[in-house]
Amino acid sequence: MKVLANQDFLEVRLASLIADYDRDTLSNLYQPMIGFEALALYMTLWSEANNERVSPLCTHEQIFLRMRIPAGAYVEARKYLEATGLLKTFVSKGQDFKIYHYELYAPKSPRGFFDDALLYGMLIKSIGETNANRLKNIYLVEPKHDYGEEITTKFMEMFHPEFNDHAFLEAANGDSTVKGRNSGKIKGQFSYEQFFEFLSTISQIKDSAFNKTEMKEIERLATLNGVNEEETAKLVNQLYDADKKKGERIDFDKLAKTMQEKTDYKYRSKARNDQNEPNIVTGATDLAKKIRLMEMKSPKDYLSYLQGGTKPASADLKVINDLSKNYHLPNPVINAVVDYVLYKADNVLSRPYAEKVAVSLVRENILTAVDAMNYLKKVDKKSRNKKVNKTFIKVLETEKKDSDITNKDWEMDWDRILDEINGGNDGGKA
């Protein structure tokens, strides 16, 4: 455990260009997630980066005094900046002191923020969908107007460049290290850096061998099946075909099947200790623990957990994979679908039933396990009161056959969870 001492030094480097208009983005979009102390720390470090041109290095005590913030609150605020991709922290040790090296990154553009399901989803979770949509409307692009025929002059019409000229050859071959508009990458469950590091130790495959779509699919399959970066690198190396053109060098159907079979369930137990799981929902009850498992476990591992640690059936894993691939549901929401369908359909993971539930969650733009279960709880109430869409009822009746549709145990469990989370508020999303 790294302990931050008052006498420890710090230095700040701007890893990207940060402009005045970023203040609005930070205040409007990031502050609801990270809090005002983290926002104040970002502004202070930004200022410190400019101060160091005159007076390099200062101690953390100087920052504490300037911000009137205790060390513990400082560290907590710093972690929020790191978690949202605004800051990277490195530490080097001297004989009697440490130097913390901070790299400060620009926030994402508003478009980049709202295109990021992780950030936008957390914003919704922090302030609610209505407030989040209000902020989104601030940044909407104005519709294009018909101003008539465009007569804008093209670059080539004015400059007539000769691309064989030495100047253009030099520009094309140059390796630029000029500072640009970079946003820090959020560290998720799957690290591209670790994946390529492991891959480089067992093969000659370079990161340039994959396009962005392929890497997204590799990440999706790895997180879906709970396979770490090292094992993913091994599997990709085994299935990589260098003779094929870029974009077709990996058989993703084989990769998905291999990952599904990869995990060893022999020694797993439903009763094993999960106390080290991150505490996503405050509370030590079994219900809060269930939410934590949904948020942190891969769908394959969560399904295994529900069935006592045994290996899931191939057909069930195919259903899970299709929920991710076809409906783009986050893993925690897939876990919620699995939990709901198994409970309501006599422990049968019915594909049509699961897909119908998934479509409903997609329409509602639901991104978290708690919101998914809250929504499904309300749908379940409506179905019993015969106020739900007749088509949806027909699917439920067909798929559940002899299951007890009036069984209220599941809803009662989730009523208790929601009461624990939001103080008994039964309306809206948790």
Short mmCIF file of C-alpha atoms in Angstrom, two decimals:
data_model
loop_
_atom_site.label_atom_id
_atom_site.label_comp_id
_atom_site.label_asym_id
_atom_site.label_seq_id
_atom_site.Cartn_x
_atom_site.Cartn_y
_atom_site.Cartn_z
CA MET A 1 0.00 0.00 0.00
CA LYS A 2 1.41 3.38 -1.06
CA VAL A 3 1.12 6.00 1.67
CA LEU A 4 1.14 9.62 0.57
CA ALA A 5 3.28 11.80 2.79
CA ASN A 6 3.25 15.59 3.04
CA GLN A 7 6.90 15.83 2.04
CA ASP A 8 6.47 13.72 -1.10
CA PHE A 9 7.13 15.77 -4.22
CA LEU A 10 4.95 16.01 -7.31
CA GLU A 11 5.31 17.20 -10.86
CA VAL A 12 2.60 17.61 -13.46
CA ARG A 13 2.89 17.13 -17.22
CA LEU A 14 0.16 18.05 -19.68
CA ALA A 15 -0.19 14.93 -21.83
CA SER A 16 -2.49 16.73 -24.26
CA LEU A 17 -3.72 20.17 -25.21
CA ILE A 18 -6.34 21.38 -22.74
CA ALA A 19 -8.44 24.38 -23.72
CA ASP A 20 -10.69 26.79 -21.88
CA TYR A 21 -13.83 25.22 -23.39
CA ASP A 22 -12.90 21.99 -21.59
CA ARG A 23 -13.97 23.65 -18.36
CA ASP A 24 -17.63 23.43 -19.40
CA THR A 25 -17.28 19.77 -20.34
CA LEU A 26 -15.62 18.98 -17.02
CA SER A 27 -18.19 20.93 -15.03
CA ASN A 28 -21.28 19.68 -16.89
CA LEU A 29 -20.43 16.07 -17.73
CA TYR A 30 -17.60 14.86 -15.50
CA GLN A 31 -18.39 16.63 -12.21
CA PRO A 32 -21.63 14.69 -11.55
CA MET A 33 -19.55 11.47 -11.58
CA ILE A 34 -16.29 12.53 -9.94
CA GLY A 35 -17.53 15.22 -7.53
CA PHE A 36 -16.46 18.80 -6.89
CA GLU A 37 -13.26 17.87 -5.02
CA ALA A 38 -11.92 15.88 -7.96
CA LEU A 39 -12.86 18.70 -10.33
CA ALA A 40 -11.04 21.19 -8.08
CA LEU A 41 -7.98 18.90 -8.03
CA TYR A 42 -7.99 18.73 -11.85
CA MET A 43 -8.02 22.53 -12.07
CA THR A 44 -5.26 22.79 -9.45
CA LEU A 45 -3.01 20.30 -11.24
CA TRP A 46 -3.67 22.10 -14.52
CA SER A 47 -2.54 25.33 -12.89
CA GLU A 48 0.46 23.61 -11.28
CA ALA A 49 1.64 22.39 -14.71
CA ASN A 50 1.94 26.03 -15.76
CA ASN A 51 3.53 27.06 -12.45
CA GLU A 52 6.31 24.50 -12.87
CA ARG A 53 7.69 26.46 -15.80
CA VAL A 54 8.84 28.96 -13.20
CA SER A 55 9.26 26.81 -10.09
CA PRO A 56 9.69 23.07 -10.76
CA LEU A 57 8.53 20.49 -8.22
CA CYS A 58 6.44 21.19 -5.15
CA THR A 59 5.36 19.05 -2.23
CA HIS A 60 1.95 17.56 -1.69
CA GLU A 61 1.70 19.60 1.51
CA GLN A 62 1.73 22.75 -0.60
CA ILE A 63 -1.20 21.39 -2.64
CA PHE A 64 -3.06 20.36 0.51
CA LEU A 65 -2.71 23.87 1.91
CA ARG A 66 -3.65 25.53 -1.35
CA MET A 67 -6.81 23.45 -1.71
CA ARG A 68 -7.53 23.22 2.03
CA ILE A 69 -8.01 19.49 1.61
CA PRO A 70 -6.83 16.59 3.82
CA ALA A 71 -4.56 13.90 2.40
CA GLY A 72 -7.28 11.25 2.42
CA ALA A 73 -9.73 13.37 0.44
CA TYR A 74 -6.92 14.29 -1.99
CA VAL A 75 -6.14 10.63 -2.71
CA GLU A 76 -9.85 9.83 -3.18
CA ALA A 77 -10.24 12.76 -5.61
CA ARG A 78 -7.13 11.68 -7.50
CA LYS A 79 -8.53 8.17 -7.92
CA TYR A 80 -11.70 9.57 -9.50
CA LEU A 81 -9.59 11.48 -12.02
CA GLU A 82 -7.58 8.34 -12.79
CA ALA A 83 -10.67 6.15 -13.14
CA THR A 84 -12.28 8.48 -15.69
CA GLY A 85 -9.18 8.79 -17.87
CA LEU A 86 -8.29 12.36 -16.86
CA LEU A 87 -5.08 11.50 -15.00
CA LYS A 88 -2.29 8.93 -14.97
CA THR A 89 -0.08 8.60 -11.89
CA PHE A 90 3.47 7.25 -11.64
CA VAL A 91 5.78 7.18 -8.62
CA SER A 92 9.56 7.06 -8.29
CA LYS A 93 11.38 6.57 -5.00
CA GLY A 94 14.33 8.48 -3.60
CA GLN A 95 16.24 7.65 -0.45
CA ASP A 96 13.94 9.50 1.94
CA PHE A 97 11.13 10.67 -0.33
CA LYS A 98 8.96 9.87 -3.31
CA ILE A 99 8.17 11.85 -6.43
CA TYR A 100 4.69 11.47 -7.91
CA HIS A 101 4.56 12.15 -11.64
CA TYR A 102 1.11 13.17 -12.86
CA GLU A 103 0.05 13.16 -16.52
CA LEU A 104 -3.04 15.29 -17.07
CA TYR A 105 -5.31 14.49 -20.02
CA ALA A 106 -8.02 16.50 -21.72
CA PRO A 107 -11.61 15.37 -21.18
CA LYS A 108 -13.38 13.72 -24.07
CA SER A 109 -15.30 15.97 -26.42
CA PRO A 110 -19.05 16.07 -25.69
CA ARG A 111 -19.65 13.76 -28.65
CA GLY A 112 -16.94 11.37 -27.48
CA PHE A 113 -18.41 11.42 -23.97
CA PHE A 114 -21.95 10.56 -25.09
CA ASP A 115 -20.65 7.91 -27.50
CA ASP A 116 -18.89 6.23 -24.59
CA ALA A 117 -21.45 3.88 -23.04
CA LEU A 118 -19.41 3.63 -19.83
CA LEU A 119 -19.23 7.38 -19.19
CA TYR A 120 -22.72 8.21 -20.41
CA GLY A 121 -24.19 5.30 -18.48
CA MET A 122 -22.47 6.43 -15.29
CA LEU A 123 -23.74 9.98 -15.84
CA ILE A 124 -27.31 8.63 -16.08
CA LYS A 125 -26.74 6.58 -12.96
CA SER A 126 -25.35 9.63 -11.12
CA ILE A 127 -28.00 12.22 -11.91
CA GLY A 128 -30.86 10.32 -13.54
CA GLU A 129 -31.96 10.01 -17.15
CA THR A 130 -33.93 13.26 -17.26
CA ASN A 131 -31.02 15.42 -16.09
CA ALA A 132 -28.55 13.53 -18.28
CA ASN A 133 -30.70 14.11 -21.36
CA ARG A 134 -30.97 17.80 -20.50
CA LEU A 135 -27.17 18.04 -20.51
CA LYS A 136 -27.01 16.09 -23.77
CA ASN A 137 -29.41 18.55 -25.41
CA ILE A 138 -26.99 21.39 -24.63
CA TYR A 139 -24.49 19.85 -27.05
CA LEU A 140 -26.83 18.84 -29.86
CA VAL A 141 -25.66 19.88 -33.33
CA GLU A 142 -27.84 22.49 -35.02
CA PRO A 143 -29.61 21.15 -38.13
CA LYS A 144 -28.03 22.02 -41.46
CA HIS A 145 -29.56 24.87 -43.41
CA ASP A 146 -29.96 25.08 -47.15
CA TYR A 147 -27.89 28.10 -48.08
CA GLY A 148 -27.86 27.33 -51.80
CA GLU A 149 -24.94 26.08 -53.91
CA GLU A 150 -21.60 25.63 -52.12
CA ILE A 151 -18.74 27.45 -53.86
CA THR A 152 -15.99 26.89 -51.26
CA THR A 153 -12.50 26.81 -52.79
CA LYS A 154 -10.64 23.48 -52.58
CA PHE A 155 -7.07 23.17 -51.29
CA MET A 156 -5.73 21.85 -54.62
CA GLU A 157 -7.15 24.81 -56.53
CA MET A 158 -4.92 27.23 -54.66
CA PHE A 159 -1.73 25.34 -53.79
CA HIS A 160 -1.10 22.72 -56.53
CA PRO A 161 1.23 20.54 -54.39
CA GLU A 162 3.85 18.29 -56.04
CA PHE A 163 3.92 15.21 -53.85
CA ASN A 164 7.31 14.04 -55.17
CA ASP A 165 8.86 17.14 -53.68
CA HIS A 166 11.31 16.54 -50.81
CA ALA A 167 9.17 18.60 -48.42
CA PHE A 168 6.15 16.30 -48.79
CA LEU A 169 8.26 13.14 -48.62
CA GLU A 170 9.82 14.38 -45.39
CA ALA A 171 6.41 15.26 -43.96
CA ALA A 172 4.99 11.84 -44.84
CA ASN A 173 7.88 9.93 -43.25
CA GLY A 174 8.22 12.11 -40.17
CA ASP A 175 7.58 10.58 -36.74
CA SER A 176 5.77 13.40 -35.00
CA THR A 177 5.88 13.64 -31.22
CA VAL A 178 4.06 16.95 -31.09
CA LYS A 179 1.47 17.24 -28.34
CA GLY A 180 -2.06 16.70 -29.62
CA ARG A 181 -5.63 16.48 -28.41
CA ASN A 182 -5.42 13.26 -26.40
CA SER A 183 -7.96 11.89 -23.96
CA GLY A 184 -6.79 9.35 -21.43
CA LYS A 185 -8.11 5.81 -21.83
CA ILE A 186 -10.27 4.48 -19.03
CA LYS A 187 -8.86 1.30 -17.55
CA GLY A 188 -11.59 -1.30 -17.88
CA GLN A 189 -11.68 -5.01 -17.25
CA PHE A 190 -9.65 -5.71 -20.41
CA SER A 191 -6.34 -3.92 -21.02
CA TYR A 192 -5.15 -3.62 -24.63
CA GLU A 193 -1.67 -2.78 -23.36
CA GLN A 194 -1.38 -5.99 -21.34
CA PHE A 195 -2.87 -8.03 -24.19
CA PHE A 196 -0.25 -6.81 -26.66
CA GLU A 197 2.51 -7.16 -24.07
CA PHE A 198 1.67 -10.85 -23.58
CA LEU A 199 1.20 -11.33 -27.32
CA SER A 200 4.66 -9.91 -28.07
CA THR A 201 6.30 -12.47 -25.76
CA ILE A 202 4.85 -15.47 -27.61
CA SER A 203 4.63 -14.25 -31.22
CA GLN A 204 5.76 -11.73 -33.80
CA ILE A 205 2.25 -10.33 -34.20
CA LYS A 206 2.20 -6.54 -33.99
CA ASP A 207 -0.67 -4.37 -32.78
CA SER A 208 -0.95 -2.98 -36.32
CA ALA A 209 -2.11 -6.44 -37.46
CA PHE A 210 -5.57 -5.79 -35.99
CA ASN A 211 -8.09 -3.15 -36.90
CA LYS A 212 -10.32 -1.39 -34.40
CA THR A 213 -13.33 -3.64 -35.09
CA GLU A 214 -11.29 -6.78 -34.42
CA MET A 215 -9.93 -5.43 -31.14
CA LYS A 216 -13.44 -4.51 -29.99
CA GLU A 217 -14.60 -8.07 -30.73
CA ILE A 218 -11.59 -9.57 -28.92
CA GLU A 219 -12.33 -7.36 -25.90
CA ARG A 220 -16.05 -8.25 -26.02
CA LEU A 221 -15.42 -11.99 -26.08
CA ALA A 222 -12.76 -11.80 -23.37
CA THR A 223 -14.90 -9.82 -20.92
CA LEU A 224 -18.02 -11.84 -21.78
CA ASN A 225 -16.28 -15.11 -20.93
CA GLY A 226 -14.06 -13.88 -18.09
CA VAL A 227 -10.78 -14.66 -19.91
CA ASN A 228 -7.80 -12.50 -18.89
CA GLU A 229 -5.37 -10.72 -21.20
CA GLU A 230 -2.68 -13.42 -21.05
CA GLU A 231 -5.01 -16.28 -21.97
CA THR A 232 -6.65 -14.14 -24.65
CA ALA A 233 -3.23 -13.48 -26.21
CA LYS A 234 -2.50 -17.22 -26.29
CA LEU A 235 -5.82 -18.03 -27.93
CA VAL A 236 -5.51 -15.24 -30.50
CA ASN A 237 -1.99 -16.41 -31.35
CA GLN A 238 -3.27 -19.96 -31.92
CA LEU A 239 -6.07 -18.84 -34.23
CA TYR A 240 -4.20 -16.06 -36.08
CA ASP A 241 -3.79 -16.67 -39.83
CA ALA A 242 -1.20 -14.30 -41.29
CA ASP A 243 -1.93 -15.45 -44.87
CA LYS A 244 -5.35 -13.83 -44.83
CA LYS A 245 -5.92 -10.13 -45.38
CA LYS A 246 -6.22 -7.72 -42.49
CA GLY A 247 -9.63 -7.91 -40.87
CA GLU A 248 -10.07 -11.63 -41.68
CA ARG A 249 -7.08 -13.16 -39.86
CA ILE A 250 -9.04 -14.40 -36.82
CA ASP A 251 -11.90 -16.88 -36.85
CA PHE A 252 -14.07 -15.26 -34.19
CA ASP A 253 -16.52 -18.17 -34.11
CA LYS A 254 -13.67 -20.48 -33.10
CA LEU A 255 -12.33 -17.88 -30.66
CA ALA A 256 -15.74 -17.58 -29.00
CA LYS A 257 -16.11 -21.36 -28.73
CA THR A 258 -12.59 -21.79 -27.36
CA MET A 259 -13.10 -19.07 -24.75
CA GLN A 260 -16.38 -20.64 -23.67
CA GLU A 261 -14.57 -23.92 -23.03
CA LYS A 262 -11.48 -22.33 -21.47
CA THR A 263 -12.54 -21.80 -17.85
CA ASP A 264 -11.95 -24.66 -15.43
CA TYR A 265 -15.02 -25.08 -13.21
CA LYS A 266 -13.87 -28.22 -11.44
CA TYR A 267 -12.90 -26.53 -8.18
CA ARG A 268 -15.43 -23.73 -8.20
CA SER A 269 -18.07 -23.58 -5.51
CA LYS A 270 -21.17 -21.48 -5.09
CA ALA A 271 -20.28 -21.06 -1.45
CA ARG A 272 -16.79 -19.74 -2.08
CA ASN A 273 -15.75 -16.50 -0.43
CA ASP A 274 -16.45 -13.44 -2.57
CA GLN A 275 -15.57 -10.87 0.08
CA ASN A 276 -12.81 -9.48 -2.11
CA GLU A 277 -15.24 -8.52 -4.86
CA PRO A 278 -15.44 -4.71 -5.35
CA ASN A 279 -18.32 -3.24 -3.39
CA ILE A 280 -20.48 -1.72 -6.14
CA VAL A 281 -23.60 -1.47 -3.97
CA THR A 282 -23.24 -0.41 -0.36
CA GLY A 283 -24.45 -3.12 1.97
CA ALA A 284 -23.35 -6.46 3.35
CA THR A 285 -26.58 -8.39 2.75
CA ASP A 286 -26.91 -11.27 0.32
CA LEU A 287 -29.03 -9.04 -1.92
CA ALA A 288 -26.38 -6.35 -2.17
CA LYS A 289 -23.83 -9.07 -2.81
CA LYS A 290 -25.95 -10.32 -5.70
CA ILE A 291 -25.81 -6.89 -7.33
CA ARG A 292 -22.03 -6.81 -6.88
CA LEU A 293 -21.72 -10.19 -8.56
CA MET A 294 -23.82 -9.00 -11.49
CA GLU A 295 -21.72 -5.88 -11.92
CA MET A 296 -18.32 -7.54 -11.64
CA LYS A 297 -18.60 -11.11 -12.99
CA SER A 298 -18.54 -12.07 -16.64
CA PRO A 299 -21.87 -13.56 -17.80
CA LYS A 300 -20.27 -16.98 -18.18
CA ASP A 301 -18.93 -16.88 -14.62
CA TYR A 302 -22.22 -15.52 -13.27
CA LEU A 303 -24.18 -18.33 -14.91
CA SER A 304 -21.73 -20.85 -13.47
CA TYR A 305 -22.17 -19.25 -10.05
CA LEU A 306 -25.96 -19.60 -10.28
CA GLN A 307 -25.65 -23.31 -11.02
CA GLY A 308 -23.31 -24.18 -8.18
CA GLY A 309 -19.98 -23.70 -9.95
CA THR A 310 -20.60 -26.17 -12.78
CA LYS A 311 -19.72 -25.50 -16.39
CA PRO A 312 -22.58 -23.84 -18.34
CA ALA A 313 -24.08 -25.73 -21.28
CA SER A 314 -22.91 -24.76 -24.76
CA ALA A 315 -26.44 -23.75 -25.76
CA ASP A 316 -26.68 -21.38 -22.78
CA LEU A 317 -23.30 -19.84 -23.61
CA LYS A 318 -24.47 -19.32 -27.19
CA VAL A 319 -27.52 -17.45 -25.88
CA ILE A 320 -25.27 -15.23 -23.74
CA ASN A 321 -22.92 -14.53 -26.65
CA ASP A 322 -25.83 -13.57 -28.92
CA LEU A 323 -27.26 -11.20 -26.29
CA SER A 324 -23.92 -9.42 -26.29
CA LYS A 325 -23.26 -9.53 -30.04
CA ASN A 326 -26.76 -8.83 -31.39
CA TYR A 327 -28.15 -6.47 -28.75
CA HIS A 328 -24.91 -4.85 -27.49
CA LEU A 329 -25.95 -5.23 -23.87
CA PRO A 330 -23.33 -4.55 -21.17
CA ASN A 331 -22.26 -7.62 -19.20
CA PRO A 332 -24.08 -6.58 -15.97
CA VAL A 333 -27.35 -6.23 -17.92
CA ILE A 334 -26.82 -9.64 -19.53
CA ASN A 335 -26.40 -11.05 -16.02
CA ALA A 336 -29.69 -9.43 -15.02
CA VAL A 337 -31.43 -10.98 -18.05
CA VAL A 338 -29.99 -14.41 -17.19
CA ASP A 339 -31.07 -14.08 -13.56
CA TYR A 340 -34.60 -12.98 -14.48
CA VAL A 341 -35.18 -15.61 -17.19
CA LEU A 342 -33.87 -18.49 -15.08
CA TYR A 343 -36.04 -17.49 -12.13
CA LYS A 344 -39.21 -16.98 -14.16
CA ALA A 345 -38.79 -19.96 -16.53
CA ASP A 346 -38.02 -22.80 -14.12
CA ASN A 347 -34.22 -22.56 -14.51
CA VAL A 348 -34.39 -22.83 -18.32
CA LEU A 349 -32.42 -20.18 -20.22
CA SER A 350 -34.95 -19.89 -23.03
CA ARG A 351 -33.57 -18.08 -26.07
CA PRO A 352 -36.86 -16.49 -27.30
CA TYR A 353 -37.71 -15.37 -23.78
CA ALA A 354 -34.21 -13.95 -23.17
CA GLU A 355 -34.22 -12.13 -26.52
CA LYS A 356 -37.63 -10.60 -25.83
CA VAL A 357 -36.42 -9.31 -22.48
CA ALA A 358 -33.19 -8.04 -24.07
CA VAL A 359 -35.08 -6.07 -26.73
CA SER A 360 -37.15 -4.37 -24.04
CA LEU A 361 -34.00 -3.33 -22.14
CA VAL A 362 -32.40 -2.00 -25.33
CA ARG A 363 -35.45 0.16 -26.03
CA GLU A 364 -35.19 1.55 -22.51
CA ASN A 365 -31.45 2.29 -22.99
CA ILE A 366 -30.67 0.46 -19.73
CA LEU A 367 -26.98 0.09 -18.91
CA THR A 368 -26.77 -1.24 -15.33
CA ALA A 369 -27.92 -4.38 -13.52
CA VAL A 370 -29.91 -2.42 -10.93
CA ASP A 371 -31.80 -0.44 -13.57
CA ALA A 372 -32.48 -3.64 -15.55
CA MET A 373 -33.95 -5.42 -12.54
CA ASN A 374 -35.94 -2.36 -11.52
CA TYR A 375 -37.47 -2.17 -15.00
CA LEU A 376 -38.20 -5.92 -15.14
CA LYS A 377 -39.83 -5.74 -11.72
CA LYS A 378 -42.26 -3.12 -13.00
CA VAL A 379 -42.96 -5.11 -16.18
CA ASP A 380 -43.65 -8.17 -14.04
CA LYS A 381 -46.19 -6.20 -12.01
CA LYS A 382 -47.93 -4.98 -15.15
CA SER A 383 -48.12 -8.47 -16.61
CA ARG A 384 -49.90 -9.77 -13.53
CA ASN A 385 -52.32 -6.83 -13.68
CA LYS A 386 -52.95 -7.57 -17.39
CA LYS A 387 -51.82 -4.09 -18.42
CA VAL A 388 -48.78 -5.16 -20.43
CA ASN A 389 -48.64 -5.57 -24.20
CA LYS A 390 -50.51 -8.70 -25.33
CA THR A 391 -47.62 -9.87 -27.51
CA PHE A 392 -45.23 -9.79 -24.55
CA ILE A 393 -47.71 -11.79 -22.43
CA LYS A 394 -48.06 -14.37 -25.20
CA VAL A 395 -44.29 -14.91 -25.28
CA LEU A 396 -44.16 -15.24 -21.50
CA GLU A 397 -46.96 -17.80 -21.52
CA THR A 398 -45.40 -19.80 -24.36
CA GLU A 399 -41.91 -19.94 -22.92
CA LYS A 400 -42.74 -20.46 -19.27
CA LYS A 401 -45.35 -23.21 -19.88
CA ASP A 402 -46.03 -24.65 -16.43
CA SER A 403 -44.02 -22.05 -14.48
CA ASP A 404 -45.86 -20.06 -11.83
CA ILE A 405 -46.32 -16.56 -13.29
CA THR A 406 -47.87 -15.35 -10.09
CA ASN A 407 -44.82 -16.25 -8.00
CA LYS A 408 -43.88 -13.00 -6.23
CA ASP A 409 -40.66 -14.16 -4.58
CA TRP A 410 -38.43 -12.63 -7.25
CA GLU A 411 -40.20 -9.27 -7.13
CA MET A 412 -40.14 -9.24 -3.34
CA ASP A 413 -36.37 -9.86 -3.39
CA TRP A 414 -35.85 -6.95 -5.76
CA ASP A 415 -38.19 -4.72 -3.80
CA ARG A 416 -35.87 -5.26 -0.84
CA ILE A 417 -32.77 -4.60 -2.95
CA LEU A 418 -34.18 -1.35 -4.30
CA ASP A 419 -35.29 -0.26 -0.86
CA GLU A 420 -31.77 -0.88 0.40
CA ILE A 421 -30.24 1.08 -2.45
CA ASN A 422 -32.52 4.10 -2.79
CA GLY A 423 -34.43 4.29 0.46
CA GLY A 424 -37.67 2.75 -0.73
CA ASN A 425 -38.17 4.82 -3.89
CA ASP A 426 -40.29 2.62 -6.14
CA GLY A 427 -40.46 4.96 -9.10
CA GLY A 428 -37.95 5.59 -11.85
CA LYS A 429 -34.55 4.00 -12.12
CA ALA A 430 -32.37 3.19 -9.17
#
